[in-house]
mmCIF file of C-alpha atoms and ligand atoms in Angstrom:
data_model
loop_
_atom_site.group_PDB
_atom_site.id
_atom_site.type_symbol
_atom_site.label_atom_id
_atom_site.label_comp_id
_atom_site.label_asym_id
_atom_site.label_seq_id
_atom_site.Cartn_x
_atom_site.Cartn_y
_atom_site.Cartn_z
ATOM 1 C CA MET A 20 141.155 85.713 -30.485
ATOM 2 C CA ASN A 21 142.456 82.194 -30.839
ATOM 3 C CA GLU A 22 141.039 80.221 -33.728
ATOM 4 C CA ALA A 23 141.557 76.777 -32.231
ATOM 5 C CA ILE A 24 138.512 77.362 -30.012
ATOM 6 C CA TYR A 25 135.211 78.901 -31.052
ATOM 7 C CA PRO A 26 134.647 82.644 -30.790
ATOM 8 C CA TRP A 27 132.094 82.194 -27.984
ATOM 9 C CA GLN A 28 134.599 80.188 -25.923
ATOM 10 C CA GLN A 29 137.268 82.858 -25.588
ATOM 11 C CA ASP A 30 136.044 84.165 -22.206
ATOM 12 C CA ALA A 31 135.690 80.670 -20.823
ATOM 13 C CA TRP A 32 139.232 79.952 -21.931
ATOM 14 C CA ARG A 33 140.504 82.897 -19.921
ATOM 15 C CA GLN A 34 138.591 81.722 -16.868
ATOM 16 C CA LEU A 35 139.924 78.284 -17.285
ATOM 17 C CA GLN A 36 143.479 79.577 -16.831
ATOM 18 C CA GLY A 37 142.512 80.342 -13.242
ATOM 19 C CA VAL A 38 141.516 76.697 -12.780
ATOM 20 C CA ARG A 39 144.824 75.667 -14.265
ATOM 21 C CA GLN A 40 146.724 77.551 -11.560
ATOM 22 C CA ARG A 41 145.480 75.045 -9.068
ATOM 23 C CA LEU A 42 144.600 72.130 -11.208
ATOM 24 C CA PRO A 43 142.209 69.619 -9.593
ATOM 25 C CA HIS A 44 142.321 65.878 -10.413
ATOM 26 C CA ALA A 45 139.098 66.060 -12.345
ATOM 27 C CA VAL A 46 137.294 68.838 -14.144
ATOM 28 C CA LEU A 47 133.797 68.319 -15.388
ATOM 29 C CA PHE A 48 132.813 70.686 -18.212
ATOM 30 C CA HIS A 49 129.068 70.969 -18.648
ATOM 31 C CA GLY A 50 126.589 72.747 -20.876
ATOM 32 C CA PRO A 51 124.087 72.124 -23.670
ATOM 33 C CA ALA A 52 124.857 69.714 -26.497
ATOM 34 C CA GLY A 53 126.125 71.162 -29.769
ATOM 35 C CA ILE A 54 128.227 74.116 -28.454
ATOM 36 C CA GLY A 55 131.664 72.605 -28.966
ATOM 37 C CA LYS A 56 132.609 71.217 -25.507
ATOM 38 C CA ALA A 57 134.558 68.246 -26.818
ATOM 39 C CA GLY A 58 136.811 70.377 -28.982
ATOM 40 C CA PHE A 59 137.325 72.790 -26.116
ATOM 41 C CA ILE A 60 138.457 70.134 -23.647
ATOM 42 C CA GLU A 61 140.707 68.477 -26.180
ATOM 43 C CA HIS A 62 142.344 71.829 -26.782
ATOM 44 C CA PHE A 63 142.809 72.206 -23.007
ATOM 45 C CA ALA A 64 144.278 68.705 -22.888
ATOM 46 C CA GLN A 65 146.815 69.676 -25.548
ATOM 47 C CA ALA A 66 147.674 72.831 -23.551
ATOM 48 C CA LEU A 67 148.188 70.839 -20.386
ATOM 49 C CA LEU A 68 150.609 68.562 -22.169
ATOM 50 C CA CYS A 69 152.381 71.288 -24.159
ATOM 51 C CA GLU A 70 156.042 71.839 -23.161
ATOM 52 C CA ASP A 71 156.103 75.476 -24.138
ATOM 53 C CA VAL A 72 152.674 76.785 -23.363
ATOM 54 C CA ARG A 73 151.911 80.391 -24.367
ATOM 55 C CA PRO A 74 151.244 83.144 -21.855
ATOM 56 C CA ASP A 75 147.549 83.044 -22.785
ATOM 57 C CA GLY A 76 147.385 79.353 -21.983
ATOM 58 C CA HIS A 77 147.123 78.078 -25.526
ATOM 59 C CA PRO A 78 149.427 75.280 -26.667
ATOM 60 C CA CYS A 79 152.483 76.271 -28.770
ATOM 61 C CA ASN A 80 151.728 73.887 -31.599
ATOM 62 C CA ALA A 81 155.465 73.549 -32.107
ATOM 63 C CA CYS A 82 156.905 71.374 -29.354
ATOM 64 C CA ALA A 83 157.305 67.588 -29.567
ATOM 65 C CA SER A 84 154.313 67.118 -27.242
ATOM 66 C CA CYS A 85 152.037 69.224 -29.402
ATOM 67 C CA GLY A 86 153.233 67.314 -32.442
ATOM 68 C CA TRP A 87 152.282 63.970 -30.899
ATOM 69 C CA PHE A 88 148.994 65.349 -29.738
ATOM 70 C CA VAL A 89 148.055 66.544 -33.155
ATOM 71 C CA GLN A 90 149.019 63.220 -34.700
ATOM 72 C CA GLN A 91 146.917 61.352 -32.147
ATOM 73 C CA SER A 92 149.918 59.538 -30.697
ATOM 74 C CA HIS A 93 150.717 61.335 -27.435
ATOM 75 C CA PRO A 94 151.791 58.608 -24.972
ATOM 76 C CA ASP A 95 150.456 60.524 -21.944
ATOM 77 C CA PHE A 96 147.033 61.162 -23.351
ATOM 78 C CA ARG A 97 143.947 59.000 -23.584
ATOM 79 C CA ARG A 98 140.504 59.703 -25.029
ATOM 80 C CA VAL A 99 137.531 57.711 -23.798
ATOM 81 C CA ARG A 100 134.225 57.965 -25.642
ATOM 82 C CA PRO A 101 131.598 55.673 -27.053
ATOM 83 C CA GLU A 102 132.494 53.511 -29.991
ATOM 84 C CA ALA A 103 129.727 55.182 -31.969
ATOM 85 C CA LEU A 104 131.559 58.511 -31.799
ATOM 86 C CA GLU A 105 134.763 56.977 -33.084
ATOM 87 C CA GLU A 106 132.947 55.784 -36.189
ATOM 88 C CA ASP A 107 131.201 59.032 -36.750
ATOM 89 C CA GLY A 108 134.436 60.477 -37.992
ATOM 90 C CA ALA A 109 134.132 62.826 -35.066
ATOM 91 C CA GLY A 110 137.592 61.546 -34.423
ATOM 92 C CA GLU A 111 140.586 60.787 -36.314
ATOM 93 C CA GLY A 112 141.219 57.467 -37.814
ATOM 94 C CA GLU A 113 143.024 55.718 -34.996
ATOM 95 C CA GLU A 114 140.420 53.078 -34.473
ATOM 96 C CA GLY A 115 138.635 53.120 -37.794
ATOM 97 C CA GLU A 116 140.108 50.008 -39.432
ATOM 98 C CA ASP A 117 137.541 47.487 -38.501
ATOM 99 C CA LYS A 118 134.855 48.491 -40.906
ATOM 100 C CA LYS A 119 133.146 45.165 -41.298
ATOM 101 C CA LYS A 120 131.583 44.999 -37.867
ATOM 102 C CA THR A 121 128.180 43.376 -37.892
ATOM 103 C CA LYS A 122 127.193 44.822 -34.565
ATOM 104 C CA ALA A 123 126.063 48.448 -34.353
ATOM 105 C CA PRO A 124 128.717 50.557 -32.580
ATOM 106 C CA SER A 125 127.967 51.091 -28.918
ATOM 107 C CA LYS A 126 126.701 54.386 -27.674
ATOM 108 C CA GLU A 127 127.858 53.677 -24.186
ATOM 109 C CA ILE A 128 131.202 53.992 -22.497
ATOM 110 C CA LYS A 129 131.880 50.529 -21.204
ATOM 111 C CA ILE A 130 133.749 49.239 -18.172
ATOM 112 C CA GLU A 131 136.513 47.771 -20.318
ATOM 113 C CA GLN A 132 137.301 51.211 -21.609
ATOM 114 C CA VAL A 133 137.649 52.558 -18.066
ATOM 115 C CA ARG A 134 139.648 49.529 -16.964
ATOM 116 C CA ALA A 135 142.022 50.003 -19.872
ATOM 117 C CA LEU A 136 143.092 53.270 -18.222
ATOM 118 C CA ALA A 137 144.579 51.352 -15.329
ATOM 119 C CA ASP A 138 147.700 50.313 -17.232
ATOM 120 C CA PHE A 139 148.076 53.768 -18.628
ATOM 121 C CA MET A 140 147.963 55.260 -15.159
ATOM 122 C CA ASN A 141 150.332 52.769 -13.619
ATOM 123 C CA ILE A 142 153.338 53.472 -15.741
ATOM 124 C CA SER A 143 155.383 56.615 -15.363
ATOM 125 C CA THR A 144 154.716 59.367 -17.855
ATOM 126 C CA HIS A 145 156.846 59.495 -20.955
ATOM 127 C CA ARG A 146 157.470 63.165 -20.778
ATOM 128 C CA GLN A 147 157.780 63.574 -17.013
ATOM 129 C CA GLY A 148 154.711 65.773 -17.067
ATOM 130 C CA LEU A 149 151.047 65.218 -16.630
ATOM 131 C CA ARG A 150 148.879 62.356 -17.840
ATOM 132 C CA VAL A 151 145.614 63.600 -19.325
ATOM 133 C CA VAL A 152 142.437 61.614 -19.809
ATOM 134 C CA VAL A 153 139.554 63.114 -21.747
ATOM 135 C CA LEU A 154 136.158 61.437 -21.369
ATOM 136 C CA TYR A 155 132.905 62.430 -23.057
ATOM 137 C CA PRO A 156 130.012 62.465 -22.927
ATOM 138 C CA ALA A 157 130.114 61.432 -19.269
ATOM 139 C CA GLU A 158 126.409 60.453 -19.344
ATOM 140 C CA ALA A 159 127.355 57.731 -21.784
ATOM 141 C CA LEU A 160 129.113 55.841 -18.985
ATOM 142 C CA ASN A 161 127.050 52.793 -18.145
ATOM 143 C CA MET A 162 126.591 51.830 -14.528
ATOM 144 C CA PRO A 163 129.574 49.463 -14.194
ATOM 145 C CA ALA A 164 131.804 51.905 -16.031
ATOM 146 C CA SER A 165 130.594 54.771 -13.757
ATOM 147 C CA ASN A 166 131.479 52.767 -10.709
ATOM 148 C CA ALA A 167 134.922 51.884 -12.029
ATOM 149 C CA LEU A 168 135.613 55.535 -12.877
ATOM 150 C CA LEU A 169 134.387 56.540 -9.428
ATOM 151 C CA LYS A 170 137.025 54.287 -7.788
ATOM 152 C CA THR A 171 139.682 56.010 -9.860
ATOM 153 C CA LEU A 172 138.445 59.442 -8.982
ATOM 154 C CA GLU A 173 138.332 58.546 -5.274
ATOM 155 C CA GLU A 174 142.006 57.563 -5.350
ATOM 156 C CA PRO A 175 143.407 59.781 -8.076
ATOM 157 C CA PRO A 176 146.695 58.558 -9.458
ATOM 158 C CA PRO A 177 149.376 61.210 -9.046
ATOM 159 C CA GLY A 178 150.031 63.441 -11.995
ATOM 160 C CA THR A 179 146.796 62.520 -13.765
ATOM 161 C CA VAL A 180 144.062 64.875 -14.774
ATOM 162 C CA PHE A 181 140.597 63.844 -15.872
ATOM 163 C CA LEU A 182 138.692 66.169 -18.173
ATOM 164 C CA LEU A 183 135.099 65.108 -18.467
ATOM 165 C CA SER A 184 132.309 66.680 -20.419
ATOM 166 C CA SER A 185 128.582 66.312 -19.991
ATOM 167 C CA ASN A 186 125.389 67.564 -21.680
ATOM 168 C CA SER A 187 123.258 66.698 -18.698
ATOM 169 C CA LEU A 188 124.634 66.671 -15.159
ATOM 170 C CA ASP A 189 121.388 65.130 -13.850
ATOM 171 C CA ARG A 190 122.294 61.906 -15.610
ATOM 172 C CA LEU A 191 125.562 61.462 -13.744
ATOM 173 C CA LEU A 192 126.118 59.692 -10.434
ATOM 174 C CA PRO A 193 126.146 62.305 -7.625
ATOM 175 C CA THR A 194 129.266 60.661 -6.286
ATOM 176 C CA ILE A 195 131.050 61.347 -9.573
ATOM 177 C CA LEU A 196 129.835 64.970 -9.561
ATOM 178 C CA SER A 197 131.117 65.495 -6.083
ATOM 179 C CA ARG A 198 134.621 64.344 -7.118
ATOM 180 C CA CYS A 199 134.896 66.822 -9.966
ATOM 181 C CA ARG A 200 135.502 70.506 -10.159
ATOM 182 C CA LYS A 201 132.638 71.765 -12.328
ATOM 183 C CA PHE A 202 133.193 74.224 -15.152
ATOM 184 C CA ALA A 203 130.190 75.634 -17.004
ATOM 185 C CA LEU A 204 130.207 76.252 -20.763
ATOM 186 C CA ALA A 205 127.159 78.272 -21.779
ATOM 187 C CA LEU A 206 125.199 78.661 -24.981
ATOM 188 C CA PRO A 207 126.748 81.403 -27.052
ATOM 189 C CA PRO A 208 124.882 84.736 -27.393
ATOM 190 C CA HIS A 209 122.468 84.483 -30.316
ATOM 191 C CA ALA A 210 124.259 87.085 -32.433
ATOM 192 C CA ASP A 211 127.660 85.348 -32.005
ATOM 193 C CA ALA A 212 126.184 81.988 -32.978
ATOM 194 C CA LEU A 213 124.508 83.559 -36.027
ATOM 195 C CA ALA A 214 127.665 85.278 -37.132
ATOM 196 C CA TRP A 215 129.617 82.077 -36.842
ATOM 197 C CA LEU A 216 127.032 80.027 -38.797
ATOM 198 C CA ALA A 217 127.062 82.624 -41.528
ATOM 199 C CA SER A 218 130.855 82.402 -41.643
ATOM 200 C CA GLN A 219 130.405 78.640 -42.214
ATOM 201 C CA GLY A 220 128.240 79.318 -45.220
ATOM 202 C CA VAL A 221 124.970 78.267 -43.667
ATOM 203 C CA ALA A 222 121.936 79.776 -45.369
ATOM 204 C CA ASP A 223 118.939 80.455 -43.154
ATOM 205 C CA ALA A 224 121.200 80.295 -40.108
ATOM 206 C CA ASP A 225 118.494 81.823 -37.921
ATOM 207 C CA GLY A 226 116.019 79.053 -38.673
ATOM 208 C CA TRP A 227 118.501 76.278 -38.052
ATOM 209 C CA LEU A 228 119.740 77.918 -34.822
ATOM 210 C CA SER A 229 116.243 78.208 -33.370
ATOM 211 C CA GLU A 230 115.516 74.650 -34.280
ATOM 212 C CA GLN A 231 118.570 73.502 -32.402
ATOM 213 C CA GLY A 232 117.804 75.566 -29.302
ATOM 214 C CA GLY A 233 120.639 78.053 -29.979
ATOM 215 C CA ALA A 234 123.434 75.458 -30.180
ATOM 216 C CA PRO A 235 125.562 76.426 -33.196
ATOM 217 C CA LEU A 236 127.369 73.163 -33.865
ATOM 218 C CA ALA A 237 124.109 71.265 -33.675
ATOM 219 C CA ALA A 238 122.616 73.782 -36.139
ATOM 220 C CA LEU A 239 125.518 73.359 -38.502
ATOM 221 C CA ALA A 240 125.256 69.579 -38.348
ATOM 222 C CA GLN A 241 121.576 69.760 -39.194
ATOM 223 C CA ALA A 242 122.090 72.270 -41.953
ATOM 224 C CA GLU A 243 124.724 70.030 -43.461
ATOM 225 C CA THR A 244 122.836 66.772 -43.342
ATOM 226 C CA GLY A 245 120.827 67.865 -46.326
ATOM 227 C CA ASN A 246 117.569 66.690 -44.820
ATOM 228 C CA ARG A 247 115.901 70.044 -44.909
ATOM 229 C CA GLU A 248 113.295 68.959 -47.366
ATOM 230 C CA GLU A 249 112.335 65.954 -45.353
ATOM 231 C CA MET A 250 112.215 68.034 -42.208
ATOM 232 C CA ASP A 251 109.834 70.483 -43.820
ATOM 233 C CA THR A 252 107.667 67.583 -45.041
ATOM 234 C CA LEU A 253 107.514 66.242 -41.517
ATOM 235 C CA LEU A 254 106.754 69.641 -39.947
ATOM 236 C CA HIS A 255 104.013 70.201 -42.501
ATOM 237 C CA TYR A 256 102.460 66.920 -41.569
ATOM 238 C CA LEU A 257 102.758 67.620 -37.831
ATOM 239 C CA ALA A 258 100.974 70.920 -38.434
ATOM 240 C CA HIS A 259 98.180 69.235 -40.420
ATOM 241 C CA PRO A 260 97.960 65.656 -39.168
ATOM 242 C CA THR A 261 95.634 63.250 -40.995
ATOM 243 C CA VAL A 262 95.857 59.518 -41.456
ATOM 244 C CA GLU A 263 96.473 59.890 -45.132
ATOM 245 C CA THR A 264 99.311 62.421 -44.784
ATOM 246 C CA ALA A 265 100.842 60.355 -41.988
ATOM 247 C CA LEU A 266 101.343 57.439 -44.365
ATOM 248 C CA ARG A 267 102.559 59.586 -47.197
ATOM 249 C CA THR A 268 105.026 61.406 -44.872
ATOM 250 C CA ALA A 269 106.376 58.171 -43.446
ATOM 251 C CA ASP A 270 107.078 57.069 -46.995
ATOM 252 C CA LYS A 271 109.105 60.238 -47.744
ATOM 253 C CA MET A 272 111.276 59.898 -44.597
ATOM 254 C CA GLN A 273 113.023 56.714 -45.719
ATOM 255 C CA LYS A 274 116.429 58.266 -46.273
ATOM 256 C CA VAL A 275 116.601 60.237 -43.030
ATOM 257 C CA PRO A 276 118.124 58.624 -39.930
ATOM 258 C CA LEU A 277 115.168 57.623 -37.781
ATOM 259 C CA SER A 278 116.700 59.249 -34.699
ATOM 260 C CA SER A 279 116.537 62.630 -36.507
ATOM 261 C CA VAL A 280 112.870 62.173 -37.389
ATOM 262 C CA VAL A 281 112.056 61.278 -33.802
ATOM 263 C CA ALA A 282 114.084 64.292 -32.547
ATOM 264 C CA TRP A 283 112.235 66.630 -34.903
ATOM 265 C CA GLN A 284 108.925 65.354 -33.674
ATOM 266 C CA GLN A 285 110.057 65.615 -30.067
ATOM 267 C CA ARG A 286 110.946 69.323 -30.564
ATOM 268 C CA TRP A 287 107.616 69.922 -32.230
ATOM 269 C CA LEU A 288 105.818 68.409 -29.272
ATOM 270 C CA TYR A 289 107.937 70.501 -26.932
ATOM 271 C CA ASP A 290 106.861 73.616 -28.833
ATOM 272 C CA LEU A 291 103.218 72.517 -28.865
ATOM 273 C CA PHE A 292 103.192 71.899 -25.134
ATOM 274 C CA SER A 293 105.049 75.100 -24.389
ATOM 275 C CA MET A 294 102.605 77.033 -26.565
ATOM 276 C CA LYS A 295 99.695 75.541 -24.643
ATOM 277 C CA LEU A 296 101.186 76.364 -21.250
ATOM 278 C CA SER A 297 102.862 79.719 -21.858
ATOM 279 C CA GLY A 298 102.208 80.847 -25.400
ATOM 280 C CA ARG A 299 105.940 80.565 -26.202
ATOM 281 C CA ILE A 300 107.787 78.369 -28.641
ATOM 282 C CA ARG A 301 111.477 77.633 -29.015
ATOM 283 C CA TYR A 302 112.296 75.499 -32.014
ATOM 284 C CA TYR A 303 109.903 76.135 -34.866
ATOM 285 C CA PRO A 304 109.016 79.826 -34.931
ATOM 286 C CA ARG A 305 108.071 79.500 -38.591
ATOM 287 C CA TYR A 306 105.098 77.422 -37.496
ATOM 288 C CA GLN A 307 103.869 79.758 -34.825
ATOM 289 C CA ARG A 308 100.388 80.043 -36.359
ATOM 290 C CA GLU A 309 99.925 76.313 -36.811
ATOM 291 C CA LEU A 310 101.271 75.560 -33.345
ATOM 292 C CA LYS A 311 98.862 78.024 -31.838
ATOM 293 C CA GLY A 312 95.911 76.547 -33.707
ATOM 294 C CA LEU A 313 96.845 73.000 -32.705
ATOM 295 C CA SER A 314 97.509 73.948 -29.087
ATOM 296 C CA GLU A 315 93.951 75.171 -28.777
ATOM 297 C CA ARG A 316 92.586 71.977 -30.143
ATOM 298 C CA VAL A 317 94.715 69.175 -28.747
ATOM 299 C CA PRO A 318 93.799 68.063 -25.217
ATOM 300 C CA VAL A 319 96.560 68.082 -22.622
ATOM 301 C CA ALA A 320 96.182 64.350 -21.993
ATOM 302 C CA GLY A 321 96.645 63.561 -25.675
ATOM 303 C CA LEU A 322 99.688 65.792 -25.833
ATOM 304 C CA LEU A 323 101.297 64.213 -22.772
ATOM 305 C CA ALA A 324 100.658 60.749 -24.222
ATOM 306 C CA ALA A 325 102.319 61.809 -27.499
ATOM 307 C CA ILE A 326 105.307 63.228 -25.632
ATOM 308 C CA LYS A 327 105.724 60.066 -23.642
ATOM 309 C CA SER A 328 105.427 57.644 -26.578
ATOM 310 C CA THR A 329 107.779 59.702 -28.757
ATOM 311 C CA ALA A 330 110.406 59.686 -25.980
ATOM 312 C CA GLU A 331 110.055 55.924 -25.777
ATOM 313 C CA ARG A 332 110.529 55.661 -29.500
ATOM 314 C CA ARG A 333 113.774 57.652 -29.248
ATOM 315 C CA GLY A 334 115.145 54.767 -27.255
ATOM 316 C CA THR A 335 114.318 52.156 -29.902
ATOM 317 C CA SER A 336 114.935 54.196 -33.081
ATOM 318 C CA ASP A 337 118.401 52.709 -33.583
ATOM 319 C CA HIS A 338 117.208 49.212 -34.248
ATOM 320 C CA PRO A 339 113.649 49.075 -35.521
ATOM 321 C CA LEU A 340 112.551 45.893 -37.253
ATOM 322 C CA SER A 341 111.080 47.923 -40.075
ATOM 323 C CA PRO A 342 111.906 51.647 -40.355
ATOM 324 C CA LYS A 343 108.794 52.201 -42.465
ATOM 325 C CA LEU A 344 106.471 50.601 -39.928
ATOM 326 C CA PHE A 345 108.234 52.389 -37.146
ATOM 327 C CA LEU A 346 107.525 55.725 -38.810
ATOM 328 C CA GLU A 347 103.950 54.922 -39.788
ATOM 329 C CA ASP A 348 103.273 53.841 -36.256
ATOM 330 C CA MET A 349 104.783 56.967 -34.760
ATOM 331 C CA LEU A 350 102.994 59.365 -37.112
ATOM 332 C CA LEU A 351 99.622 57.610 -36.863
ATOM 333 C CA ASP A 352 99.929 57.735 -33.118
ATOM 334 C CA TYR A 353 100.432 61.476 -33.288
ATOM 335 C CA THR A 354 97.397 61.825 -35.570
ATOM 336 C CA ALA A 355 95.352 59.945 -33.052
ATOM 337 C CA CYS A 356 96.560 62.161 -30.178
ATOM 338 C CA CYS A 357 95.589 65.272 -32.117
ATOM 339 C CA SER A 358 92.076 64.252 -32.928
HETATM 340 ZN ZN1 ZN B 410 153.514 72.720 -27.392
#
């Protein structure tokens, strides 16, 4: 067992060594969000650049190349991801200086970022080995950036490997898909994910895991955000919607990122709809009884309207004019759909 990758990724790592034998120009790793794909492909990138790779395919962590990689300064490596991820601290300080930006960081991968790779690919490699580009999430590529990347994938520069990762293949251009060797990373078995969460000190791991659809890193992130109380307040409201509680609940959500509140409500609606159709729920098993009661009461048309309007709100939740009004509006809308 290698600790640089997650326990549930060990088999995938072994399979990946077969891919490495005949390495394509581009590999697209795909699977649900929150299972650790980015870390996995970065580890593979390090292994591809390592000058003394171990028999099991893991990097040696001792050669010059590994040293540069770990210090974020490998000359033959580039990472392309949305600005928003850089600022999340998901990464590692290389671009974090400019703290006083007035504009919100972009969630898209832009064409300039793809174009910037051209210079990188046109010079010879520093270590006479491969050049590796890691890009994620691929669905963050906007249209011009997708087209620019496609051109590169169509005429792959020699000695360059692209490692892409995606949470949703259906949001990628088919022409990009067809240029990549696909490699699936699956949700871990429930027991493995639970054991891992417990090892991270997460209490009520089972609850968090269900709420995140079985994705352990997403569950950990939620458990660590400290918003559990607010989440319970919201779920309690969603289970017993009235105009009065809608307003009170909106008031209590002020400190939570709006996108989280919208996501919680989206999962709730997913469960409600699923309960109505099939009697099954996925995210909020603790509310089984309430979901069942509501599903018998709420008309399908109202439910579909709530699902649609909540999805639309997800798109605007980053920049509402007034977070409070945004929340009141969303919750009152839900109350109306349920009555
Ligand atoms: Zn090494």
